[in-house]
Amino acid sequence: MKVFFIGGGNIAKIVYQELRDEIEKCWYYDVIETDLPCERLERFFVPEDADVVVECASVDAVKQYGLDVLKSGKDFYIISSGAFSDVEFFDKFMEELKRSSQTVYIPSGAIGGLDIIRAVKKFISKVELVTRKPPKAFNLENLSEEQVIFSGNARQAIEEFPQNTNVSMTLSLAVGDFDKVDVRIVADPKIEENVHEINIYSSVGEYKIIHKNKPSPNPKTSYLAPLSLVSALRKRAERFQVG
């Protein structure tokens, strides 16, 4: 596999470490030089020899370089799905995708259960996302009981709490309807880690998935997020696929 990474930081390093025996050649573009063991490009362009482009940087990077990647004809893996909360960018991206031949992949990131959502999508009436974080994540002090600091739909959550954008957006893209996704964000003094609870309500069943994610070396990113990217990349080469 020949991989071009957009971003050479924490996520790219984890992906490289997990896939190093399967990566034949790699490049990365970042505004600063990192210790990612790939060739660094001084300016942004998609190497002609690359098989895939893997975004490991930020929402802004997707918005800045996403259309150029589509024009390159390379399959594109995007971890910063929050970029699509910008409706104007999302519309431009989808129009360009229609004119291209490649495939865009949005890994599940810091959550799971998207396989269930895909299976029962047309039967879904509502999906709830409850995100719990320690009070320090919201700069709250001396909190003795949990406090709901946001309750509303996914689009409102993305606007008011951009730090949760990727989770809310990936879930909304999977459901296919922002209005069906309700979000609650809770400051909980009894926990030390981020907890995402997803409740799926449909006419064929109800499902609850609880995620208690451990942090990656960068504490702002759960370890599950880059590992979901690794899984998505491995799957492209698997001839016997489960799930």
PDB file of C-alpha atoms in Angstrom:
ATOM      1  CA  MET A   1       0.000   0.000   0.000  1.00  0.00           C
ATOM      2  CA  LYS A   2       1.313   3.454  -0.921  1.00  0.00           C
ATOM      3  CA  VAL A   3      -0.141   6.071   1.403  1.00  0.00           C
ATOM      4  CA  PHE A   4      -0.203   9.858   1.372  1.00  0.00           C
ATOM      5  CA  PHE A   5      -0.966  11.252   4.820  1.00  0.00           C
ATOM      6  CA  ILE A   6      -2.430  14.719   5.261  1.00  0.00           C
ATOM      7  CA  GLY A   7      -0.989  15.517   8.677  1.00  0.00           C
ATOM      8  CA  GLY A   8       2.040  13.908  10.275  1.00  0.00           C
ATOM      9  CA  GLY A   9       1.079  13.987  13.933  1.00  0.00           C
ATOM     10  CA  ASN A  10      -0.409  11.644  16.519  1.00  0.00           C
ATOM     11  CA  ILE A  11      -3.059   9.938  14.366  1.00  0.00           C
ATOM     12  CA  ALA A  12      -0.765   9.432  11.375  1.00  0.00           C
ATOM     13  CA  LYS A  13       1.910   7.914  13.616  1.00  0.00           C
ATOM     14  CA  ILE A  14      -0.526   5.389  15.102  1.00  0.00           C
ATOM     15  CA  VAL A  15      -1.822   4.444  11.649  1.00  0.00           C
ATOM     16  CA  TYR A  16       1.726   4.028  10.358  1.00  0.00           C
ATOM     17  CA  GLN A  17       2.801   1.946  13.368  1.00  0.00           C
ATOM     18  CA  GLU A  18      -0.163  -0.384  12.967  1.00  0.00           C
ATOM     19  CA  LEU A  19       0.238  -0.743   9.184  1.00  0.00           C
ATOM     20  CA  ARG A  20       3.998  -0.439   8.749  1.00  0.00           C
ATOM     21  CA  ASP A  21       4.334  -4.022   7.453  1.00  0.00           C
ATOM     22  CA  GLU A  22       1.667  -3.307   4.836  1.00  0.00           C
ATOM     23  CA  ILE A  23       2.879   0.136   3.725  1.00  0.00           C
ATOM     24  CA  GLU A  24       5.249  -0.035   0.778  1.00  0.00           C
ATOM     25  CA  LYS A  25       5.819   3.714   0.541  1.00  0.00           C
ATOM     26  CA  CYS A  26       4.424   6.786   2.262  1.00  0.00           C
ATOM     27  CA  TRP A  27       4.466  10.563   2.120  1.00  0.00           C
ATOM     28  CA  TYR A  28       3.037  13.224   4.387  1.00  0.00           C
ATOM     29  CA  TYR A  29       2.211  16.902   4.207  1.00  0.00           C
ATOM     30  CA  ASP A  30       2.233  18.992   7.373  1.00  0.00           C
ATOM     31  CA  VAL A  31       2.969  22.631   8.096  1.00  0.00           C
ATOM     32  CA  ILE A  32       5.702  21.446  10.471  1.00  0.00           C
ATOM     33  CA  GLU A  33       8.166  18.601  10.174  1.00  0.00           C
ATOM     34  CA  THR A  34       7.348  15.628  12.399  1.00  0.00           C
ATOM     35  CA  ASP A  35       9.046  12.321  13.161  1.00  0.00           C
ATOM     36  CA  LEU A  36       6.610  10.325  11.017  1.00  0.00           C
ATOM     37  CA  PRO A  37       8.941   7.989   9.037  1.00  0.00           C
ATOM     38  CA  CYS A  38       7.597   8.993   5.633  1.00  0.00           C
ATOM     39  CA  GLU A  39       8.808  11.431   2.991  1.00  0.00           C
ATOM     40  CA  ARG A  40       7.704  14.960   3.842  1.00  0.00           C
ATOM     41  CA  LEU A  41       6.336  17.114   1.016  1.00  0.00           C
ATOM     42  CA  GLU A  42       7.284  20.793   1.204  1.00  0.00           C
ATOM     43  CA  ARG A  43       4.087  21.849  -0.578  1.00  0.00           C
ATOM     44  CA  PHE A  44       0.702  20.217  -0.892  1.00  0.00           C
ATOM     45  CA  PHE A  45       0.104  17.896  -3.817  1.00  0.00           C
ATOM     46  CA  VAL A  46      -1.100  14.319  -4.127  1.00  0.00           C
ATOM     47  CA  PRO A  47       1.760  12.028  -5.247  1.00  0.00           C
ATOM     48  CA  GLU A  48       0.922  10.286  -8.492  1.00  0.00           C
ATOM     49  CA  ASP A  49       2.141   6.933  -7.112  1.00  0.00           C
ATOM     50  CA  ALA A  50      -0.096   7.044  -4.024  1.00  0.00           C
ATOM     51  CA  ASP A  51      -2.862   4.448  -3.754  1.00  0.00           C
ATOM     52  CA  VAL A  52      -4.812   6.275  -1.062  1.00  0.00           C
ATOM     53  CA  VAL A  53      -4.965   9.640   0.689  1.00  0.00           C
ATOM     54  CA  VAL A  54      -5.460   9.513   4.453  1.00  0.00           C
ATOM     55  CA  GLU A  55      -6.469  12.674   6.305  1.00  0.00           C
ATOM     56  CA  CYS A  56      -5.122  12.717   9.877  1.00  0.00           C
ATOM     57  CA  ALA A  57      -4.989  16.457  10.467  1.00  0.00           C
ATOM     58  CA  SER A  58      -8.042  18.600  11.158  1.00  0.00           C
ATOM     59  CA  VAL A  59     -11.391  19.898   9.985  1.00  0.00           C
ATOM     60  CA  ASP A  60      -9.621  22.877   8.404  1.00  0.00           C
ATOM     61  CA  ALA A  61      -7.286  20.578   6.461  1.00  0.00           C
ATOM     62  CA  VAL A  62     -10.233  18.695   4.952  1.00  0.00           C
ATOM     63  CA  LYS A  63     -11.836  21.969   3.893  1.00  0.00           C
ATOM     64  CA  GLN A  64      -8.585  23.333   2.475  1.00  0.00           C
ATOM     65  CA  TYR A  65      -7.373  20.269   0.565  1.00  0.00           C
ATOM     66  CA  GLY A  66     -10.407  17.989   0.200  1.00  0.00           C
ATOM     67  CA  LEU A  67     -11.477  19.172  -3.258  1.00  0.00           C
ATOM     68  CA  ASP A  68      -7.896  18.839  -4.553  1.00  0.00           C
ATOM     69  CA  VAL A  69      -7.804  15.244  -3.325  1.00  0.00           C
ATOM     70  CA  LEU A  70     -11.029  14.459  -5.176  1.00  0.00           C
ATOM     71  CA  LYS A  71      -9.540  15.868  -8.363  1.00  0.00           C
ATOM     72  CA  SER A  72      -6.532  13.528  -7.949  1.00  0.00           C
ATOM     73  CA  GLY A  73      -8.656  10.413  -8.443  1.00  0.00           C
ATOM     74  CA  LYS A  74      -7.294   8.718  -5.290  1.00  0.00           C
ATOM     75  CA  ASP A  75      -9.492   7.014  -2.715  1.00  0.00           C
ATOM     76  CA  PHE A  76      -9.823   9.322   0.279  1.00  0.00           C
ATOM     77  CA  TYR A  77     -10.066   8.412   3.996  1.00  0.00           C
ATOM     78  CA  ILE A  78     -11.292  11.238   6.253  1.00  0.00           C
ATOM     79  CA  ILE A  79     -11.114  11.107  10.058  1.00  0.00           C
ATOM     80  CA  SER A  80     -12.119  14.779  10.594  1.00  0.00           C
ATOM     81  CA  SER A  81     -15.718  14.366   9.473  1.00  0.00           C
ATOM     82  CA  GLY A  82     -16.629  17.598  11.265  1.00  0.00           C
ATOM     83  CA  ALA A  83     -15.617  19.424   8.079  1.00  0.00           C
ATOM     84  CA  PHE A  84     -18.989  18.452   6.651  1.00  0.00           C
ATOM     85  CA  SER A  85     -20.817  20.533   9.247  1.00  0.00           C
ATOM     86  CA  ASP A  86     -20.074  23.399   6.840  1.00  0.00           C
ATOM     87  CA  VAL A  87     -23.065  23.015   4.523  1.00  0.00           C
ATOM     88  CA  GLU A  88     -21.519  25.036   1.703  1.00  0.00           C
ATOM     89  CA  PHE A  89     -18.348  22.933   1.762  1.00  0.00           C
ATOM     90  CA  PHE A  90     -20.324  19.692   1.990  1.00  0.00           C
ATOM     91  CA  ASP A  91     -22.372  20.621  -1.093  1.00  0.00           C
ATOM     92  CA  LYS A  92     -19.235  21.512  -3.090  1.00  0.00           C
ATOM     93  CA  PHE A  93     -17.529  18.311  -1.958  1.00  0.00           C
ATOM     94  CA  MET A  94     -20.446  16.106  -2.976  1.00  0.00           C
ATOM     95  CA  GLU A  95     -20.741  17.820  -6.366  1.00  0.00           C
ATOM     96  CA  GLU A  96     -17.044  17.212  -7.034  1.00  0.00           C
ATOM     97  CA  LEU A  97     -17.379  13.602  -5.850  1.00  0.00           C
ATOM     98  CA  LYS A  98     -20.134  13.012  -8.408  1.00  0.00           C
ATOM     99  CA  ARG A  99     -17.698  14.008 -11.153  1.00  0.00           C
ATOM    100  CA  SER A 100     -14.924  11.739  -9.865  1.00  0.00           C
ATOM    101  CA  SER A 101     -14.368   7.992  -9.906  1.00  0.00           C
ATOM    102  CA  GLN A 102     -12.895   7.370  -6.465  1.00  0.00           C
ATOM    103  CA  THR A 103     -14.469   6.447  -3.156  1.00  0.00           C
ATOM    104  CA  VAL A 104     -14.504   8.498   0.058  1.00  0.00           C
ATOM    105  CA  TYR A 105     -14.419   6.613   3.360  1.00  0.00           C
ATOM    106  CA  ILE A 106     -15.466   8.046   6.731  1.00  0.00           C
ATOM    107  CA  PRO A 107     -14.216   5.692   9.479  1.00  0.00           C
ATOM    108  CA  SER A 108     -16.334   5.309  12.597  1.00  0.00           C
ATOM    109  CA  GLY A 109     -13.801   7.288  14.646  1.00  0.00           C
ATOM    110  CA  ALA A 110     -14.369   7.451  18.395  1.00  0.00           C
ATOM    111  CA  ILE A 111     -17.685   5.581  18.295  1.00  0.00           C
ATOM    112  CA  GLY A 112     -19.073   2.245  17.168  1.00  0.00           C
ATOM    113  CA  GLY A 113     -22.486   0.935  16.195  1.00  0.00           C
ATOM    114  CA  LEU A 114     -22.502   2.380  12.680  1.00  0.00           C
ATOM    115  CA  ASP A 115     -22.969  -1.142  11.320  1.00  0.00           C
ATOM    116  CA  ILE A 116     -26.273  -1.342  13.201  1.00  0.00           C
ATOM    117  CA  ILE A 117     -27.329   2.071  11.912  1.00  0.00           C
ATOM    118  CA  ARG A 118     -26.521   1.064   8.344  1.00  0.00           C
ATOM    119  CA  ALA A 119     -28.516  -2.157   8.685  1.00  0.00           C
ATOM    120  CA  VAL A 120     -31.663  -0.567  10.173  1.00  0.00           C
ATOM    121  CA  LYS A 121     -31.333   2.911   8.633  1.00  0.00           C
ATOM    122  CA  LYS A 122     -34.720   3.075   6.932  1.00  0.00           C
ATOM    123  CA  PHE A 123     -36.457   1.890  10.134  1.00  0.00           C
ATOM    124  CA  ILE A 124     -34.847   4.445  12.471  1.00  0.00           C
ATOM    125  CA  SER A 125     -37.103   6.943  14.236  1.00  0.00           C
ATOM    126  CA  LYS A 126     -34.504   8.552  16.488  1.00  0.00           C
ATOM    127  CA  VAL A 127     -30.894   8.287  17.628  1.00  0.00           C
ATOM    128  CA  GLU A 128     -29.596   9.767  20.874  1.00  0.00           C
ATOM    129  CA  LEU A 129     -25.970  10.640  21.524  1.00  0.00           C
ATOM    130  CA  VAL A 130     -25.082  11.304  25.155  1.00  0.00           C
ATOM    131  CA  THR A 131     -21.507  12.492  25.657  1.00  0.00           C
ATOM    132  CA  ARG A 132     -20.154  12.621  29.201  1.00  0.00           C
ATOM    133  CA  LYS A 133     -16.888  14.310  30.074  1.00  0.00           C
ATOM    134  CA  PRO A 134     -15.146  15.337  33.298  1.00  0.00           C
ATOM    135  CA  PRO A 135     -16.005  18.922  34.337  1.00  0.00           C
ATOM    136  CA  LYS A 136     -12.449  20.080  33.565  1.00  0.00           C
ATOM    137  CA  ALA A 137     -13.181  19.453  29.883  1.00  0.00           C
ATOM    138  CA  PHE A 138     -15.670  22.328  30.075  1.00  0.00           C
ATOM    139  CA  ASN A 139     -13.633  24.489  32.470  1.00  0.00           C
ATOM    140  CA  LEU A 140     -16.110  23.797  35.266  1.00  0.00           C
ATOM    141  CA  GLU A 141     -14.966  23.570  38.879  1.00  0.00           C
ATOM    142  CA  ASN A 142     -16.480  22.411  42.183  1.00  0.00           C
ATOM    143  CA  LEU A 143     -19.206  20.400  40.450  1.00  0.00           C
ATOM    144  CA  SER A 144     -20.621  17.768  42.822  1.00  0.00           C
ATOM    145  CA  GLU A 145     -23.374  16.389  40.568  1.00  0.00           C
ATOM    146  CA  GLU A 146     -23.640  15.852  36.858  1.00  0.00           C
ATOM    147  CA  GLN A 147     -24.850  18.820  34.852  1.00  0.00           C
ATOM    148  CA  VAL A 148     -26.408  18.831  31.387  1.00  0.00           C
ATOM    149  CA  ILE A 149     -24.680  21.641  29.514  1.00  0.00           C
ATOM    150  CA  PHE A 150     -26.315  21.052  26.143  1.00  0.00           C
ATOM    151  CA  SER A 151     -29.454  19.396  24.820  1.00  0.00           C
ATOM    152  CA  GLY A 152     -30.611  19.746  21.218  1.00  0.00           C
ATOM    153  CA  ASN A 153     -30.191  18.359  17.712  1.00  0.00           C
ATOM    154  CA  ALA A 154     -26.916  17.372  16.083  1.00  0.00           C
ATOM    155  CA  ARG A 155     -26.534  20.510  13.973  1.00  0.00           C
ATOM    156  CA  GLN A 156     -26.969  22.740  17.042  1.00  0.00           C
ATOM    157  CA  ALA A 157     -24.477  20.600  18.958  1.00  0.00           C
ATOM    158  CA  ILE A 158     -21.916  20.992  16.197  1.00  0.00           C
ATOM    159  CA  GLU A 159     -22.363  24.774  16.182  1.00  0.00           C
ATOM    160  CA  GLU A 160     -22.161  25.193  19.962  1.00  0.00           C
ATOM    161  CA  PHE A 161     -19.578  22.509  20.788  1.00  0.00           C
ATOM    162  CA  PRO A 162     -17.188  22.213  17.857  1.00  0.00           C
ATOM    163  CA  GLN A 163     -14.825  20.027  19.929  1.00  0.00           C
ATOM    164  CA  ASN A 164     -17.478  17.267  19.621  1.00  0.00           C
ATOM    165  CA  THR A 165     -18.036  17.881  15.917  1.00  0.00           C
ATOM    166  CA  ASN A 166     -16.473  14.682  14.541  1.00  0.00           C
ATOM    167  CA  VAL A 167     -18.582  12.336  16.681  1.00  0.00           C
ATOM    168  CA  SER A 168     -21.845  14.208  16.073  1.00  0.00           C
ATOM    169  CA  MET A 169     -21.173  14.553  12.350  1.00  0.00           C
ATOM    170  CA  THR A 170     -20.145  10.939  11.746  1.00  0.00           C
ATOM    171  CA  LEU A 171     -23.284   9.774  13.525  1.00  0.00           C
ATOM    172  CA  SER A 172     -25.482  12.196  11.547  1.00  0.00           C
ATOM    173  CA  LEU A 173     -23.921  11.167   8.225  1.00  0.00           C
ATOM    174  CA  ALA A 174     -24.575   7.516   9.084  1.00  0.00           C
ATOM    175  CA  VAL A 175     -28.211   8.202  10.002  1.00  0.00           C
ATOM    176  CA  GLY A 176     -28.656  10.477   6.979  1.00  0.00           C
ATOM    177  CA  ASP A 177     -30.829  13.000   8.816  1.00  0.00           C
ATOM    178  CA  PHE A 178     -29.675  15.644  11.322  1.00  0.00           C
ATOM    179  CA  ASP A 179     -33.201  15.992  12.678  1.00  0.00           C
ATOM    180  CA  LYS A 180     -33.246  12.357  13.813  1.00  0.00           C
ATOM    181  CA  VAL A 181     -30.127  12.769  15.971  1.00  0.00           C
ATOM    182  CA  ASP A 182     -30.565  14.242  19.459  1.00  0.00           C
ATOM    183  CA  VAL A 183     -27.459  15.198  21.426  1.00  0.00           C
ATOM    184  CA  ARG A 184     -26.917  15.700  25.139  1.00  0.00           C
ATOM    185  CA  ILE A 185     -23.577  16.808  26.548  1.00  0.00           C
ATOM    186  CA  VAL A 186     -23.038  16.233  30.239  1.00  0.00           C
ATOM    187  CA  ALA A 187     -20.343  17.344  32.671  1.00  0.00           C
ATOM    188  CA  ASP A 188     -19.969  14.434  35.099  1.00  0.00           C
ATOM    189  CA  PRO A 189     -17.660  14.736  38.155  1.00  0.00           C
ATOM    190  CA  LYS A 190     -17.785  10.955  38.716  1.00  0.00           C
ATOM    191  CA  ILE A 191     -15.826  10.071  35.582  1.00  0.00           C
ATOM    192  CA  GLU A 192     -12.226  10.538  34.434  1.00  0.00           C
ATOM    193  CA  GLU A 193     -12.642   9.552  30.795  1.00  0.00           C
ATOM    194  CA  ASN A 194     -14.881  10.554  27.907  1.00  0.00           C
ATOM    195  CA  VAL A 195     -17.988   8.395  27.586  1.00  0.00           C
ATOM    196  CA  HIS A 196     -20.203   8.277  24.506  1.00  0.00           C
ATOM    197  CA  GLU A 197     -23.572   6.541  24.781  1.00  0.00           C
ATOM    198  CA  ILE A 198     -25.581   5.925  21.611  1.00  0.00           C
ATOM    199  CA  ASN A 199     -29.237   4.871  21.768  1.00  0.00           C
ATOM    200  CA  ILE A 200     -30.830   3.766  18.500  1.00  0.00           C
ATOM    201  CA  TYR A 201     -34.630   3.577  18.275  1.00  0.00           C
ATOM    202  CA  SER A 202     -36.186   1.807  15.320  1.00  0.00           C
ATOM    203  CA  SER A 203     -39.252  -0.214  14.392  1.00  0.00           C
ATOM    204  CA  VAL A 204     -37.142  -3.387  14.231  1.00  0.00           C
ATOM    205  CA  GLY A 205     -35.358  -2.981  17.548  1.00  0.00           C
ATOM    206  CA  GLU A 206     -33.668  -0.718  20.064  1.00  0.00           C
ATOM    207  CA  TYR A 207     -29.931  -0.688  20.646  1.00  0.00           C
ATOM    208  CA  LYS A 208     -27.585   0.867  23.183  1.00  0.00           C
ATOM    209  CA  ILE A 209     -23.819   1.170  22.757  1.00  0.00           C
ATOM    210  CA  ILE A 210     -21.622   2.636  25.490  1.00  0.00           C
ATOM    211  CA  HIS A 211     -18.039   3.686  24.742  1.00  0.00           C
ATOM    212  CA  LYS A 212     -15.506   4.335  27.493  1.00  0.00           C
ATOM    213  CA  ASN A 213     -12.559   5.416  25.420  1.00  0.00           C
ATOM    214  CA  LYS A 214      -8.958   5.505  26.555  1.00  0.00           C
ATOM    215  CA  PRO A 215      -6.843   8.388  25.233  1.00  0.00           C
ATOM    216  CA  SER A 216      -4.139   8.064  22.603  1.00  0.00           C
ATOM    217  CA  PRO A 217      -0.714   9.646  23.270  1.00  0.00           C
ATOM    218  CA  ASN A 218      -2.453  12.914  22.409  1.00  0.00           C
ATOM    219  CA  PRO A 219      -5.074  13.061  25.204  1.00  0.00           C
ATOM    220  CA  LYS A 220      -7.466  15.066  23.017  1.00  0.00           C
ATOM    221  CA  THR A 221      -7.894  12.024  20.746  1.00  0.00           C
ATOM    222  CA  SER A 222      -9.226   8.644  21.843  1.00  0.00           C
ATOM    223  CA  TYR A 223      -7.180   5.632  20.793  1.00  0.00           C
ATOM    224  CA  LEU A 224     -10.242   4.195  19.073  1.00  0.00           C
ATOM    225  CA  ALA A 225     -10.324   6.988  16.463  1.00  0.00           C
ATOM    226  CA  PRO A 226      -7.000   6.205  14.723  1.00  0.00           C
ATOM    227  CA  LEU A 227      -7.579   2.472  15.166  1.00  0.00           C
ATOM    228  CA  SER A 228     -10.872   2.789  13.274  1.00  0.00           C
ATOM    229  CA  LEU A 229      -8.878   4.370  10.454  1.00  0.00           C
ATOM    230  CA  VAL A 230      -6.436   1.448  10.533  1.00  0.00           C
ATOM    231  CA  SER A 231      -9.347  -0.984  10.343  1.00  0.00           C
ATOM    232  CA  ALA A 232     -10.873   0.829   7.365  1.00  0.00           C
ATOM    233  CA  LEU A 233      -7.570   0.773   5.479  1.00  0.00           C
ATOM    234  CA  ARG A 234      -6.984  -2.913   6.212  1.00  0.00           C
ATOM    235  CA  LYS A 235     -10.470  -3.771   5.012  1.00  0.00           C
ATOM    236  CA  ARG A 236      -9.744  -2.541   1.466  1.00  0.00           C
ATOM    237  CA  ALA A 237      -7.298  -5.460   1.046  1.00  0.00           C
ATOM    238  CA  GLU A 238      -9.418  -8.162   2.685  1.00  0.00           C
ATOM    239  CA  ARG A 239     -11.096 -10.643   0.355  1.00  0.00           C
ATOM    240  CA  PHE A 240     -13.048 -12.291   3.196  1.00  0.00           C
ATOM    241  CA  GLN A 241     -14.921  -9.594   5.074  1.00  0.00           C
ATOM    242  CA  VAL A 242     -17.061  -9.890   8.188  1.00  0.00           C
ATOM    243  CA  GLY A 243     -19.382  -7.119   9.342  1.00  0.00           C
TER     244      GLY A 243
END
